[in-house]
Coordinates of C-alpha atoms and ligand atoms in Angstrom, one line a residue:
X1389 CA 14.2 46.8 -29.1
X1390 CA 13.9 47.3 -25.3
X1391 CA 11.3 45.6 -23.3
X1392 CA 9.2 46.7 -20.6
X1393 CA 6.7 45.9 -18.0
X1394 CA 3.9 48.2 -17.2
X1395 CA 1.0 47.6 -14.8
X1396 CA -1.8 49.6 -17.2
X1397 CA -4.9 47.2 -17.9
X1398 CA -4.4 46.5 -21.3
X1399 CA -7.5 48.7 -22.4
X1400 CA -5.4 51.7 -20.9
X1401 CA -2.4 51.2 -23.0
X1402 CA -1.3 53.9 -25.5
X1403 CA 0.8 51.8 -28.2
X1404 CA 0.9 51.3 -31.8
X1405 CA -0.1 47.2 -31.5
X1406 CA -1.7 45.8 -28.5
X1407 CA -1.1 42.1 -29.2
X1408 CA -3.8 39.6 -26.7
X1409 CA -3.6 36.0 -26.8
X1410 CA -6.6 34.4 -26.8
X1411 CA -6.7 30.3 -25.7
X1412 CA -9.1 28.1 -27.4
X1413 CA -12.5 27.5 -25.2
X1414 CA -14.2 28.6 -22.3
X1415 CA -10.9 30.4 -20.7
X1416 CA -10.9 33.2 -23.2
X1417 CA -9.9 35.2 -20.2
X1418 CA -10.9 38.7 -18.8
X1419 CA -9.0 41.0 -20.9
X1420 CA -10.7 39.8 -24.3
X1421 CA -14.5 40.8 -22.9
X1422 CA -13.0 43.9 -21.8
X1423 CA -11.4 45.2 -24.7
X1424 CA -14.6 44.4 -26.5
X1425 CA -16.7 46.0 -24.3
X1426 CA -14.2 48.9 -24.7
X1427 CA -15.1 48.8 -28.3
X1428 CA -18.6 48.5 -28.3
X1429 CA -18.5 45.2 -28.9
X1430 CA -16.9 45.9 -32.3
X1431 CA -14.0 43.5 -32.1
X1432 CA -15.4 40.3 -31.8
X1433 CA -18.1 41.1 -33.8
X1434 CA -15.9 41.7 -37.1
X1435 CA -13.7 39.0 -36.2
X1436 CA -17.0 36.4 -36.3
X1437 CA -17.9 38.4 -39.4
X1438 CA -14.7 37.5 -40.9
X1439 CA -15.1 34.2 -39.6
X1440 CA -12.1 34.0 -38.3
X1441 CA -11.6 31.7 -35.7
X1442 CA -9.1 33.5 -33.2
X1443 CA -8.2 31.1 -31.2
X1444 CA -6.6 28.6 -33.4
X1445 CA -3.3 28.5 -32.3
X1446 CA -1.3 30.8 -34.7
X1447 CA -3.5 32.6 -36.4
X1448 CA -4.0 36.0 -35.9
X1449 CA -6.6 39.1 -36.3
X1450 CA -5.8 42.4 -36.8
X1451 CA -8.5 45.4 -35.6
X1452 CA -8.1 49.1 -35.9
X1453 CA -9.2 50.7 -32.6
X1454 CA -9.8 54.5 -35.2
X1455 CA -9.1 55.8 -31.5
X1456 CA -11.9 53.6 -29.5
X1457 CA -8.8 53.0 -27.6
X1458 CA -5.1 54.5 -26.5
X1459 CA -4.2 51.5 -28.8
X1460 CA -3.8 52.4 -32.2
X1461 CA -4.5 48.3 -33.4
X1462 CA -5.3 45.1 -31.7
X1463 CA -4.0 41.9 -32.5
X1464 CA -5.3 38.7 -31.3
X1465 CA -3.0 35.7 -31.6
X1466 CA -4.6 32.0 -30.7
X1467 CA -2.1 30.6 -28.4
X1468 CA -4.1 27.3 -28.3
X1469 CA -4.5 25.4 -24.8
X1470 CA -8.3 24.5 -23.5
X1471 CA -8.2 20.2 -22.7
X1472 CA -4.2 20.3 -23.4
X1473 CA -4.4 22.2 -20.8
X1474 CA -2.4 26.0 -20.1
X1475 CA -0.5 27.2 -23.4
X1476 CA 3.5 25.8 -23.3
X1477 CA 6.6 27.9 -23.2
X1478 CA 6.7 27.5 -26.7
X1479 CA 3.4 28.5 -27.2
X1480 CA 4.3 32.4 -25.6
X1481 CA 7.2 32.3 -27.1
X1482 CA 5.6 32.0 -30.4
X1483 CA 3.2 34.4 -29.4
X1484 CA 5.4 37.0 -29.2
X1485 CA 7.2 36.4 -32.0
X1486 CA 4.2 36.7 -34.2
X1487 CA 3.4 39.6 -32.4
X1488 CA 7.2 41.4 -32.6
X1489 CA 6.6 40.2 -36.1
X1490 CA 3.2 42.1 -37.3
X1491 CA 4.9 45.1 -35.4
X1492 CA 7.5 45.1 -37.3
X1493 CA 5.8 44.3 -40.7
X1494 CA 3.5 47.5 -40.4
X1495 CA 6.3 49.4 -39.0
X1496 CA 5.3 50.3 -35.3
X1497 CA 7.4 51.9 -33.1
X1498 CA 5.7 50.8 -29.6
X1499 CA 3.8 47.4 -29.4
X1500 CA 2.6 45.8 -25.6
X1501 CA 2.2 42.2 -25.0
X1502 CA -0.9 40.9 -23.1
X1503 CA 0.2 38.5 -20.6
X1504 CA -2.9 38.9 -18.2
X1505 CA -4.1 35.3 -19.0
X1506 CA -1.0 33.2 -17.7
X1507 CA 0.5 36.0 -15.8
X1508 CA 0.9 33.7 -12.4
X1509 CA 2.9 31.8 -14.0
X1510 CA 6.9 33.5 -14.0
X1511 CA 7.4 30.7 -17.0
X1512 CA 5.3 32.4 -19.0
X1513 CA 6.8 35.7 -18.3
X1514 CA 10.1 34.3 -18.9
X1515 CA 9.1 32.6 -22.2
X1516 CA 7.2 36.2 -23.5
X1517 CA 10.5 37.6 -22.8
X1518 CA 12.2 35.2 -24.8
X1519 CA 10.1 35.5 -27.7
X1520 CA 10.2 38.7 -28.2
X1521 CA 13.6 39.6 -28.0
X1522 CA 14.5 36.4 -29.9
X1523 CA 11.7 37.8 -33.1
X1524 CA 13.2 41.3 -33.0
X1525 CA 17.1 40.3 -34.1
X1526 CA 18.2 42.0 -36.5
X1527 CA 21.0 40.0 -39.1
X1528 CA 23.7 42.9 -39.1
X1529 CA 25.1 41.7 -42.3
X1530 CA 26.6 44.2 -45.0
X1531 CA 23.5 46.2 -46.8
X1532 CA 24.5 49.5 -47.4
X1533 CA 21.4 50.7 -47.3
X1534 CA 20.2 48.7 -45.0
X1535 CA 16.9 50.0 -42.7
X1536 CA 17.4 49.5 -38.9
X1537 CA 14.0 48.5 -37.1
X1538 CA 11.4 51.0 -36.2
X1539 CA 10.3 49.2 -33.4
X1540 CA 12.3 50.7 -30.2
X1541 CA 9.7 49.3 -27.4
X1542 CA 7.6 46.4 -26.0
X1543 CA 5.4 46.5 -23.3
X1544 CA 4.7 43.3 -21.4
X1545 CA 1.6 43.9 -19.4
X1546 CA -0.4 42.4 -17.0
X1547 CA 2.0 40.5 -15.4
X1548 CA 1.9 40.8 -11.5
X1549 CA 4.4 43.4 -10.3
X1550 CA 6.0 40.6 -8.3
X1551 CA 10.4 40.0 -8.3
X1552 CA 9.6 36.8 -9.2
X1553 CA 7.8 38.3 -12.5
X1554 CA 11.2 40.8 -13.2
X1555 CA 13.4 38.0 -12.1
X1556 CA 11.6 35.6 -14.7
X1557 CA 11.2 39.0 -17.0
X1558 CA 14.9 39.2 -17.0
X1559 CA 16.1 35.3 -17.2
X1560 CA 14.2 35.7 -20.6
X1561 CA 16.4 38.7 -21.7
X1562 CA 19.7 36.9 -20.5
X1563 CA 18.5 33.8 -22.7
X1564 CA 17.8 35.6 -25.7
X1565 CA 20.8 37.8 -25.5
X1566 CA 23.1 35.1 -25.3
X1567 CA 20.8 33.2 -28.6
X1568 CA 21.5 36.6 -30.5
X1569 CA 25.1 36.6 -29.7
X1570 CA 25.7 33.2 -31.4
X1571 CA 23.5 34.3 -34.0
X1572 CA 25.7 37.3 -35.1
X1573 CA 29.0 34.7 -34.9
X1574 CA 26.8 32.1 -36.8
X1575 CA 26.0 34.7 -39.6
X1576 CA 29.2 36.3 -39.9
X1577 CA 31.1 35.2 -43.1
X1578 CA 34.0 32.9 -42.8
X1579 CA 36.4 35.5 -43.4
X1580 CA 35.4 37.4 -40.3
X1581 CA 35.1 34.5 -37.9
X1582 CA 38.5 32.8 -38.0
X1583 CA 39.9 30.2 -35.2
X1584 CA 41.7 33.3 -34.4
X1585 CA 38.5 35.4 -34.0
X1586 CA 36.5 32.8 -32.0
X1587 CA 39.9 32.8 -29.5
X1588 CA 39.3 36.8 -28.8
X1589 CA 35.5 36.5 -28.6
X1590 CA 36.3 33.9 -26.3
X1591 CA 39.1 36.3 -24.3
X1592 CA 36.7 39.2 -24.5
X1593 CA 34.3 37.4 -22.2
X1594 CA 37.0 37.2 -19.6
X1595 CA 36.8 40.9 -18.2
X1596 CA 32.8 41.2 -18.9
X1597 CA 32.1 38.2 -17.3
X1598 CA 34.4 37.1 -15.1
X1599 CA 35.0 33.6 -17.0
X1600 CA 38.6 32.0 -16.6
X1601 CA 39.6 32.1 -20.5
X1602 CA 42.3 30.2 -22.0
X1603 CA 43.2 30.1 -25.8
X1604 CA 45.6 27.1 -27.0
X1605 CA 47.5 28.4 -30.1
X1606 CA 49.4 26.6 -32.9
X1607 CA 52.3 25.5 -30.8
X1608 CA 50.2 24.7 -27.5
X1609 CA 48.9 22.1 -30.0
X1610 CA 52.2 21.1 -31.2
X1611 CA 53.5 20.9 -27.8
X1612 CA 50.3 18.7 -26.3
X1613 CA 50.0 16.7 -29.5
X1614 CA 46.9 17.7 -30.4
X1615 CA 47.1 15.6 -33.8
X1616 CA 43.9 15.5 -35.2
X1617 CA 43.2 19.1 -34.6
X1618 CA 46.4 20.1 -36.1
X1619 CA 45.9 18.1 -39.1
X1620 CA 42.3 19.4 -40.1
X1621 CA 43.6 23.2 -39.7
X1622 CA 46.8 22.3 -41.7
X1623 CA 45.2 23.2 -45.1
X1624 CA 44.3 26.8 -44.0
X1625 CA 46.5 29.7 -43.8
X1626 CA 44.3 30.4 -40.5
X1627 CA 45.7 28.2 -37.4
X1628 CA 43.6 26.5 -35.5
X1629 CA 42.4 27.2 -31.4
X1630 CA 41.1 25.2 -28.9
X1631 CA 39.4 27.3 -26.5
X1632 CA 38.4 26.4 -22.5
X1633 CA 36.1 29.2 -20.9
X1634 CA 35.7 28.6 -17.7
X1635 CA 32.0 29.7 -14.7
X1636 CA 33.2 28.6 -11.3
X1637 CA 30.6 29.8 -8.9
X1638 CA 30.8 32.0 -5.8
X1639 CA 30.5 29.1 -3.3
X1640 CA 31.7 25.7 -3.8
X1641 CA 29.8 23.3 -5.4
X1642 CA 28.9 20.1 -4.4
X1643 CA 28.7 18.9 -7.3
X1644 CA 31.1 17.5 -10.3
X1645 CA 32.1 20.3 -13.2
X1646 CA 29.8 20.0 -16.2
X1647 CA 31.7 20.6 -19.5
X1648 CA 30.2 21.8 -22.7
X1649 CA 31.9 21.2 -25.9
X1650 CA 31.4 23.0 -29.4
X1651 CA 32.3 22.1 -33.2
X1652 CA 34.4 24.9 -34.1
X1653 CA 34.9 24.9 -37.8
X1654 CA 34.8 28.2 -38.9
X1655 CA 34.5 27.1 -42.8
X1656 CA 34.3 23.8 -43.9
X1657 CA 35.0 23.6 -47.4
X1658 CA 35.6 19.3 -46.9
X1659 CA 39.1 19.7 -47.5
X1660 CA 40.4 17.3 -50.3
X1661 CA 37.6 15.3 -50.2
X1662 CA 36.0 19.3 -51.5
X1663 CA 32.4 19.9 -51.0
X1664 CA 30.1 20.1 -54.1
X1665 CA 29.3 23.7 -54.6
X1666 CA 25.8 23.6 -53.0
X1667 CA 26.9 21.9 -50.0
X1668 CA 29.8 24.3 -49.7
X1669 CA 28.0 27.2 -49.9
X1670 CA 26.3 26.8 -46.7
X1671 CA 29.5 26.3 -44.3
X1672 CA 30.1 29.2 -42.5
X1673 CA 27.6 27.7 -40.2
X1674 CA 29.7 24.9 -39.0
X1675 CA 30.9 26.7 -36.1
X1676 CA 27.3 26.6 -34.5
X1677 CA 28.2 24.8 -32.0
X1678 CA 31.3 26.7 -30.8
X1679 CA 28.7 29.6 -31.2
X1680 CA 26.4 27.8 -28.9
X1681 CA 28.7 26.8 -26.4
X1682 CA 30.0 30.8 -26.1
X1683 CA 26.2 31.8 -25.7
X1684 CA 25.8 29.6 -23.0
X1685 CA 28.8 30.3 -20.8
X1686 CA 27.5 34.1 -21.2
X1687 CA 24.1 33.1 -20.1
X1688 CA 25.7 30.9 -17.5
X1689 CA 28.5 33.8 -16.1
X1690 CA 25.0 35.9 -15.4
X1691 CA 22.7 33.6 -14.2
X1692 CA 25.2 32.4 -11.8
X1693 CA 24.0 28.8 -11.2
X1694 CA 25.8 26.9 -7.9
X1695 CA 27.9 24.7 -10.5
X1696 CA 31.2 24.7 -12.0
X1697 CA 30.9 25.2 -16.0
X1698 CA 33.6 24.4 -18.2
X1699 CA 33.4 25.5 -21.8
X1700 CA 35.3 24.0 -24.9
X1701 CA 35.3 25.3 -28.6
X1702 CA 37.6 22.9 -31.1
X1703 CA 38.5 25.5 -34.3
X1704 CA 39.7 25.0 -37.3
X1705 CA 39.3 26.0 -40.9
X1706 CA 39.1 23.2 -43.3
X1707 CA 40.5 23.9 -46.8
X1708 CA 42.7 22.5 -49.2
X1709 CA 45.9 23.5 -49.8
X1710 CA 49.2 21.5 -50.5
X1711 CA 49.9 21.5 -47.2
X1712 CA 46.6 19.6 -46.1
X1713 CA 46.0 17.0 -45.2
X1714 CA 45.1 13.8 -47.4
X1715 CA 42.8 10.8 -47.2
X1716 CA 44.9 8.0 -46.3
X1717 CA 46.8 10.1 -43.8
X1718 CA 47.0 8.6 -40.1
X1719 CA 46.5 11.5 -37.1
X1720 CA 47.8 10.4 -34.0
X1721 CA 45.0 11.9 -31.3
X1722 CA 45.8 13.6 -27.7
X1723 CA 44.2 10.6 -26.6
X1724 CA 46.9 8.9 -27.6
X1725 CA 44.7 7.0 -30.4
X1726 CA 45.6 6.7 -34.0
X1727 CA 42.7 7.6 -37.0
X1728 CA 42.8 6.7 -40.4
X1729 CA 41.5 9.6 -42.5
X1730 CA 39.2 8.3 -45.2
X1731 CA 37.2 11.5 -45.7
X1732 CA 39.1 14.5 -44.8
X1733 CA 34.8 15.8 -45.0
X1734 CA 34.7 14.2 -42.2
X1735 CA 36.4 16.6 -39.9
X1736 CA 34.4 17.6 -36.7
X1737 CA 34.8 14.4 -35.3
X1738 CA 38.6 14.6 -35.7
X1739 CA 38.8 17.7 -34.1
X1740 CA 36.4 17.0 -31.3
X1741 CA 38.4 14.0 -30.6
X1742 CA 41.1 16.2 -29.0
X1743 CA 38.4 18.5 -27.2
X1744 CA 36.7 15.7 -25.9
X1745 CA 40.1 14.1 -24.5
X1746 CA 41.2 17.4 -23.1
X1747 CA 37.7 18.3 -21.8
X1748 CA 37.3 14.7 -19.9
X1749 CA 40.7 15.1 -18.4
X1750 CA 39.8 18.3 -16.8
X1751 CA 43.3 19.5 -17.8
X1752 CA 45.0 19.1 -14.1
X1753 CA 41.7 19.7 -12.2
X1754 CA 38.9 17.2 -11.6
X1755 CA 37.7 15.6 -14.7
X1756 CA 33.5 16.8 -15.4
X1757 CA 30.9 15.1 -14.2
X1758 CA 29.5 15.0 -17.2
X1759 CA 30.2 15.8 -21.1
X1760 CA 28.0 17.7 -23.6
X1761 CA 28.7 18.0 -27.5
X1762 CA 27.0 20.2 -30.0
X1763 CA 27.6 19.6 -33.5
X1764 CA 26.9 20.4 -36.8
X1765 CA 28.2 17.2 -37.6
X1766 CA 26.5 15.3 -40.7
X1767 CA 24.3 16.2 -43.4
X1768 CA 22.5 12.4 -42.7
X1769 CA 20.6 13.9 -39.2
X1770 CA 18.6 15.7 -41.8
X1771 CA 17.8 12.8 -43.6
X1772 CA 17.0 10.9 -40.2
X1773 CA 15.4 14.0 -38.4
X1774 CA 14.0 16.8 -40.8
X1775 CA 14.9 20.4 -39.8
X1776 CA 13.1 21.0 -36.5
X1777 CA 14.7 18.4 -34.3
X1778 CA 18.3 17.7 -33.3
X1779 CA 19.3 14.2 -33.0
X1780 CA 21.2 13.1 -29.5
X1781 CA 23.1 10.6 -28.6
X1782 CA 25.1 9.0 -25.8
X1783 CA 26.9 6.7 -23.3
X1784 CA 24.3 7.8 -20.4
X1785 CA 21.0 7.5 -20.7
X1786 CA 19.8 9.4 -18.4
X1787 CA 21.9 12.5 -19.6
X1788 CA 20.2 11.7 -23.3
X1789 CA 16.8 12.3 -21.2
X1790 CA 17.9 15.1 -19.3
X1791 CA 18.8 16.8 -22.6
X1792 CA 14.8 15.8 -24.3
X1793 CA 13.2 16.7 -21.3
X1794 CA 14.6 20.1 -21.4
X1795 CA 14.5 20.5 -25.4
X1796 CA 10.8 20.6 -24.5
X1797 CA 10.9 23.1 -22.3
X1798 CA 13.1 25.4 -24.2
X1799 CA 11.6 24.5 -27.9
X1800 CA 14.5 23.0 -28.8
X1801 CA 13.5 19.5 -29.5
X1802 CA 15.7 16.7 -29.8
X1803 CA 15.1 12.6 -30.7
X1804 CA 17.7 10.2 -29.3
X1805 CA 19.8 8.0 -32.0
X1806 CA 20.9 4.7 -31.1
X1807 CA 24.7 4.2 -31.0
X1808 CA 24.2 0.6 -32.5
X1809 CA 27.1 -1.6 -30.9
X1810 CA 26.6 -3.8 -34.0
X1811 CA 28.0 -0.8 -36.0
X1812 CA 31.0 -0.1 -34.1
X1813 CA 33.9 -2.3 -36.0
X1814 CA 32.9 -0.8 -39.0
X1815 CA 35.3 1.9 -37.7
X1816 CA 37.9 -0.4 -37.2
X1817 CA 40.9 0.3 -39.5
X1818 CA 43.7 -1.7 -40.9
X1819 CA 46.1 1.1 -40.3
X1820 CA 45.1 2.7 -37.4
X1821 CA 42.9 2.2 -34.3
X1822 CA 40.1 4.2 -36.1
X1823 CA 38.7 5.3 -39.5
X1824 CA 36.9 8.4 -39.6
X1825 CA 34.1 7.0 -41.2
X1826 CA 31.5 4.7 -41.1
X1827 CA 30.6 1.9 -44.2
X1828 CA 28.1 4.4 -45.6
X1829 CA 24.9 4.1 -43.7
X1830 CA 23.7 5.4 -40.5
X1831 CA 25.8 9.1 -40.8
X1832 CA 24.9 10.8 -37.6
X1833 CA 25.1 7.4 -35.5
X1834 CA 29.0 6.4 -36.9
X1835 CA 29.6 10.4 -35.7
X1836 CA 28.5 9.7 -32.4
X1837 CA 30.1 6.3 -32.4
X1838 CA 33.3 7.8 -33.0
X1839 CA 33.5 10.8 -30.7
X1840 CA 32.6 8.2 -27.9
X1841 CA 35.9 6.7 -28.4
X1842 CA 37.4 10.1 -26.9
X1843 CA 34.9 10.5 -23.4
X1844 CA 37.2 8.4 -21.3
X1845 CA 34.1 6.7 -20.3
X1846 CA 32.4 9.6 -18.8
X1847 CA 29.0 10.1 -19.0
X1848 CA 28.6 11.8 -22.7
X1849 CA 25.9 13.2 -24.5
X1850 CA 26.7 14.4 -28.7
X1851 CA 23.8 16.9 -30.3
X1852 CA 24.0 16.8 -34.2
X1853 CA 22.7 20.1 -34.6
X1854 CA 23.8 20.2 -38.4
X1855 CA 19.8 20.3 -39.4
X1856 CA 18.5 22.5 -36.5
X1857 CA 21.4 25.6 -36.5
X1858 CA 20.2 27.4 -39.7
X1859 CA 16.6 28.8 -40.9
X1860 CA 16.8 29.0 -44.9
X1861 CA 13.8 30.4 -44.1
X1862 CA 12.0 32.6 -41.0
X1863 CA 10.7 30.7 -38.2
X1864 CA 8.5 31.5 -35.2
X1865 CA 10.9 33.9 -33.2
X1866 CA 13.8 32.9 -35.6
X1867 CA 14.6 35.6 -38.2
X1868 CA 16.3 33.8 -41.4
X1869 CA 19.5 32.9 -40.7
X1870 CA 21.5 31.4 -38.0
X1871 CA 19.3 30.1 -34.9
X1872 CA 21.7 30.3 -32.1
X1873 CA 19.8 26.8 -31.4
X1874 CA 21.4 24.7 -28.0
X1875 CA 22.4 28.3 -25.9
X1876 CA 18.9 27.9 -23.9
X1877 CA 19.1 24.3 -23.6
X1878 CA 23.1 23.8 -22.7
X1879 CA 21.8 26.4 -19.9
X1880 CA 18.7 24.8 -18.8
X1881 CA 20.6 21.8 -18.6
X1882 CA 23.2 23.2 -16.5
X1883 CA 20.5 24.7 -14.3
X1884 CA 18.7 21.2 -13.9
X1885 CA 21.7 19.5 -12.4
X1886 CA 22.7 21.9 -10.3
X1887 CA 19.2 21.6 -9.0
X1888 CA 19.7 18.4 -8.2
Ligands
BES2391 N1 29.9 20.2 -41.6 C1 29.5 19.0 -42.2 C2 28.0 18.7 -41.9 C3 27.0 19.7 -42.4 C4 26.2 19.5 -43.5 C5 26.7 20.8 -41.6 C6 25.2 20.4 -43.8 C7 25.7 21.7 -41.9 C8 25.0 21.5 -43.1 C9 30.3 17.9 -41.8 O1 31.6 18.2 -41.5 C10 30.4 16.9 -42.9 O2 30.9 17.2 -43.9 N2 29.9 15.7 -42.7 C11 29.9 14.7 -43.7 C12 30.3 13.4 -43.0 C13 30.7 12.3 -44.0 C14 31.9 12.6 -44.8 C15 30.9 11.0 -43.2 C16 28.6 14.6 -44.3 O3 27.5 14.7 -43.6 O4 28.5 14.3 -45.5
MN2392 MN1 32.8 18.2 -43.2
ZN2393 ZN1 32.0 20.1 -40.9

C-alpha cells in the first residue's frame, strides 16, 4: 500500500473509503458538519437513527455516500479525547488501523484518512502514518493461492502542506517499515531463519545502509571463548552467530555509544530439558528480539540521529542432539564466569551472557553508555504481565523510566519488575559461579537477575518481551502474527538521549 498526502478538503475526495475521526464532545471538528451538510444532513441523521454513538473510542459507522459525494463510503471512527484532553499517538494509530482494516475487509482499492482535526500537530501525522502502514502488512507466508491486498493507496488529508507535516509523514513510514521487516523475520519458519540467515540479513544492511556489520562465526566463538553461546548452539547442526551492526553518525557525538542487544534464538525447542508440544510449537518467535534489534538499527541508519548506535544479535538454535549440551554441564562465559546448566530451557540468558560481555566491552572501542536487552525470555512475564505489556527491568533507574515513558508514546507499554536483591543467591551454585535458574518463583525477575551479572556494571535495562512479540490473534494495527514489538521504542529511545 503506498501512502499519500493530498490537500483536497475531505468532502472533495474521490476514494473508495473516506475514514473521519470524530473526538467525543464539543470538538467534533469542522470536517464532520461539512460532510453532513454535503449530505443533506443524511449522515448524522442515520447514525442517531442507529443510535450509534460515534464517538466512542473505537467504534465505528459506516455510510454509503450513493454518489452524494466523490467518496464512494464514509467511515467514522471515535478516536475518543474531550476532558482527557487531544486523542494520543496511540489513539491515530489505532485509527488508522481500523480504518486500513474496514478497507481492506470490503476490498477497496483507494481509502483517505481525515487528519483535519489534529493536523497541527506533526505527532499525529507521524502516528496516522504509522498506523496505517503498520494495519496493511501482509504475512507473506506459503499459501499457494494466496490473494495479495486490493488496497494499493491511502490518502492522508488535511494535514497542513508544511515539511514538518512530510518530515513527520515520512518518520512514520521509516517506523513502520522497519516493524514490518522484523515482522517478516519473526514469521518466517525456523528452517528459513537460521543463525546463519540472521548473519546475512544482518551483512545485507551494510551496503543499503551504510551500517558497520560484523558476523562472529563458529570459530570466532571458539577463538574468544564464547562458552555459553557455543554450548546452547552445540545441539543443532546450524552454528551459532553473534552479530554487532554498527550507526556511527556523520558528526561526532558528544555523547557515549548506546548498545542494543537481541535474543537470537532462531528455534527453541528447550534442548534436553525438551519443550512440551504446545510450548514448542510456538518457538520460531524467540528470535524477536534479534528481529527487533535489526528493525531498529534500519530505522536508526535512516533517521540518522547525532549518536553512535551499536547493535548486538546472540543466535543460536537450541535442539537436542547427542552432541548437546546437558543439565549438569558447567559453561565457562566470555566474561570469564562459570554457569551451572540446570535447565538447558533456559537458554537466552546463557547466550545473552556473552552478548552482554562483549556488547559492554565495546570490543576495543569505548564501552556504551548504556545497555538495552530485548527478550523473549520467560513464559512467567505472561503470568506477571498479561499480553499487552512487556515487563522491564534494570540496574538504572532512570533508564527503566526512559524506556516507560517512551512505551507510552510509541504504544508499546512496559511495567518495571523488581530485581529483588533478596533473590539473588538463589543463583548461587555449588559448582559454578552461577546456575541458570532461579528456585522456581519469580521467572522473569531470576532472568533479569542473571543477565545483570554480564553488564559490567553499566547502566542496563532487560525487556521480556516473550508475552508482547506475537498476536495469536489480530490487534489494532497488528495483523495476526509476529508484532515487530521494541523497533519503535529501541528508536525512540535512542532519539531521546541523543536529545539530551
Ligand atoms: N523462549 C522461552 C520463553 C518463551 C515462552 C518465549 C513462550 C515465547 C513464548 C525461554 O527460553 C524459556 O524457555 N524460558 C523458560 C525459563 C525457565 C526454564 C527458567 C520458561 O519460561 O519456562
Ligand atoms: Mn527456552
Ligand atoms: Zn528461549
Amino acid at each position: 500500500m503506498q501512502l499519500q498526502r493530498e490537500k483536497a478538503a475531505p468532502q472533495s475526495v474521490r476514494t473508495d473509503l473516506l475514514a473521519i475521526p470524530v473526538r467525543s464532545g464539543s470538538a467534533r471538528g469542522p470536517d464532520l458538519a461539512a460532510l453532513d451538510r454535503a449530505v443533506g444532513g443524511r449522515l448524522l441523521d442515520e447514525a442517531r437513527r442507529r443510535r450509534h454513538d460515534i464517538a466512542k473510542q473505537g467504534s465505528v459507522f459506516v455510510y454509503q455516500t450513493h454518489g452524494d459525494l466523490p467518496a464512494e463510503q464514509i467511515a467514522l471512527i471515535g478516536v475518543g479525547g474531550e476532558g482527557k484532553g487531544p486523542p494520543s499517538a496511540e489513539a491515530w494509530r489505532r485509527f488508522a488501523g481500523q480504518a486500513v482494516d474496514l478497507a481492506r475487509r470490503s476490498r477497496c482499492k483507494t481509502m483517505a484518512l481525515s487528519v483535519a482535526q489534529g493536523a497541527t500537530r506533526a505527532s499525529t501525522i507521524e502516528a496516522v502514518a504509522e498506523g496505517a502502514l503498520l494495519a496493511s502488512y501482509q504475512v507473506r507466508g506459503y499459501k499457494t493461492a494466496a490473494k495479495a491486498s486490493e488496497l494499493k493507496t491511502c490518502s492522508i488529508v488535511g494535514a497542513s502542506p508544511s515539511r514538518a507535516m512530510a518530515e513527520a509523514q515520512e518518520r512514520g513510514r521509516v517506523l513502520a517499515e522497519a516493524t514490518c521487516f522484523a515482522r517478516d523475520l519473526i514469521n518466517e519458519p525456523a528452517a528459513v531463519v537460521t543463525p546463519a540467515h540472521l548473519g546475512k540479513v544482518a551483512q545485507s544492511m551494510k551496503k543499503e545502509f551504510g551500517l558497520r556489520v560484523r558476523v562472529l562465526g563458529l570459530q570466532d566463538l571458539k577463538k574468544l571463548g564464547m562458552g555459553a553461546i557455543l554450548g546452547v548452539g552445540q545441539g543443532s547442526i546450524h552454528e551459532p552467530r553473534l552479530i554487532e551492526l554498527v550507526y556511527s553518525p556523520a558528526r561526532r557525538a558528544k555523547l557515549g555509544p548506546v548498545a542494543l542487544v537481541g535474543k537470537g534464538i532462531t528455534f527453541d525447542s528447550g534442548g534436553l530439558s525438551l519443550k512440551p508440544p504446545g510450548n514448542m510449537e510456538i518457538q520460531k518467535r524467540d528470535m524477536a528480539g534479534a528481529a527487533a534489534v535489526l528493525g531498529a538499527m534500519r530505522a536508526i541508519a535512516a533517521l540518522k540521529p547525532p549518536i553512535e548506535v551499536r547493535g548486538y544479535v546472540a543466535s543460536a538454535e537450541n535442539m537436542p542432539d547427542g552432541g548437546a549440551y546437558r543439565p549438569g554441564d558447567v559453561l565457562h562465559t566470555y566474561s570469564g564466569k562459570t554457569v551451572e546448566v540446570l535447565n538447558t530451557d533456559a537458554e537466552g540468558r546463557l547466550v545473552l551472557a556473552d552478548a552482554l560481555t562483549w556488547a559492554a566491552q565495546g570490543a576495543g572501542a569505548a564501552a556504551p553508555q548504556c545497555i538495552v536487552d530485548l527478550a523473549t525470555l520467560t513464559g512467567a512475564v505472561t503470568v506477571a504481565l498479561g499480553r499487552s505489556v512487556a515487563g522491564v527491568m534494570g540496574s538504572d533507574g532512570a533508564l527503566v523510566r526512559q524506556l516507560v515513558d517512551v512505551g507510552r508514546e510509541t504504544g508499546e507499554p512496559m511495567w518495571e519488575l523488581p530485581l529483588v536483591e533478596d533473590y539473588r543467591p538463589a543463583l548461587d551454585s555449588p559448582f559454578a559461579d552461577l546456575k541458570n535458574i532461579g528456585d522456581g518463583t519469580a521467572g522473569s525477575i531470576f532472568g533479569g537477575l542473571f543477565l545483570r551479572e554480564f553488564t559490567g556494571g553499566l547502566p542496563w535495562a532487560h525487556i521480556d518481551i516473550a508475552a508482547v512479540a506475537y498476536a495469536d490473534k489480530a490487534q489494532p494495527y497488528v495483523p495476526r502474527g509476529a508484532v515487530g514489538w521494541g523497533v519503535r521504542s529501541l528508536c525512540g529511545l535512542v532519539e531521546r538521549m541523543a536529545r539530551r
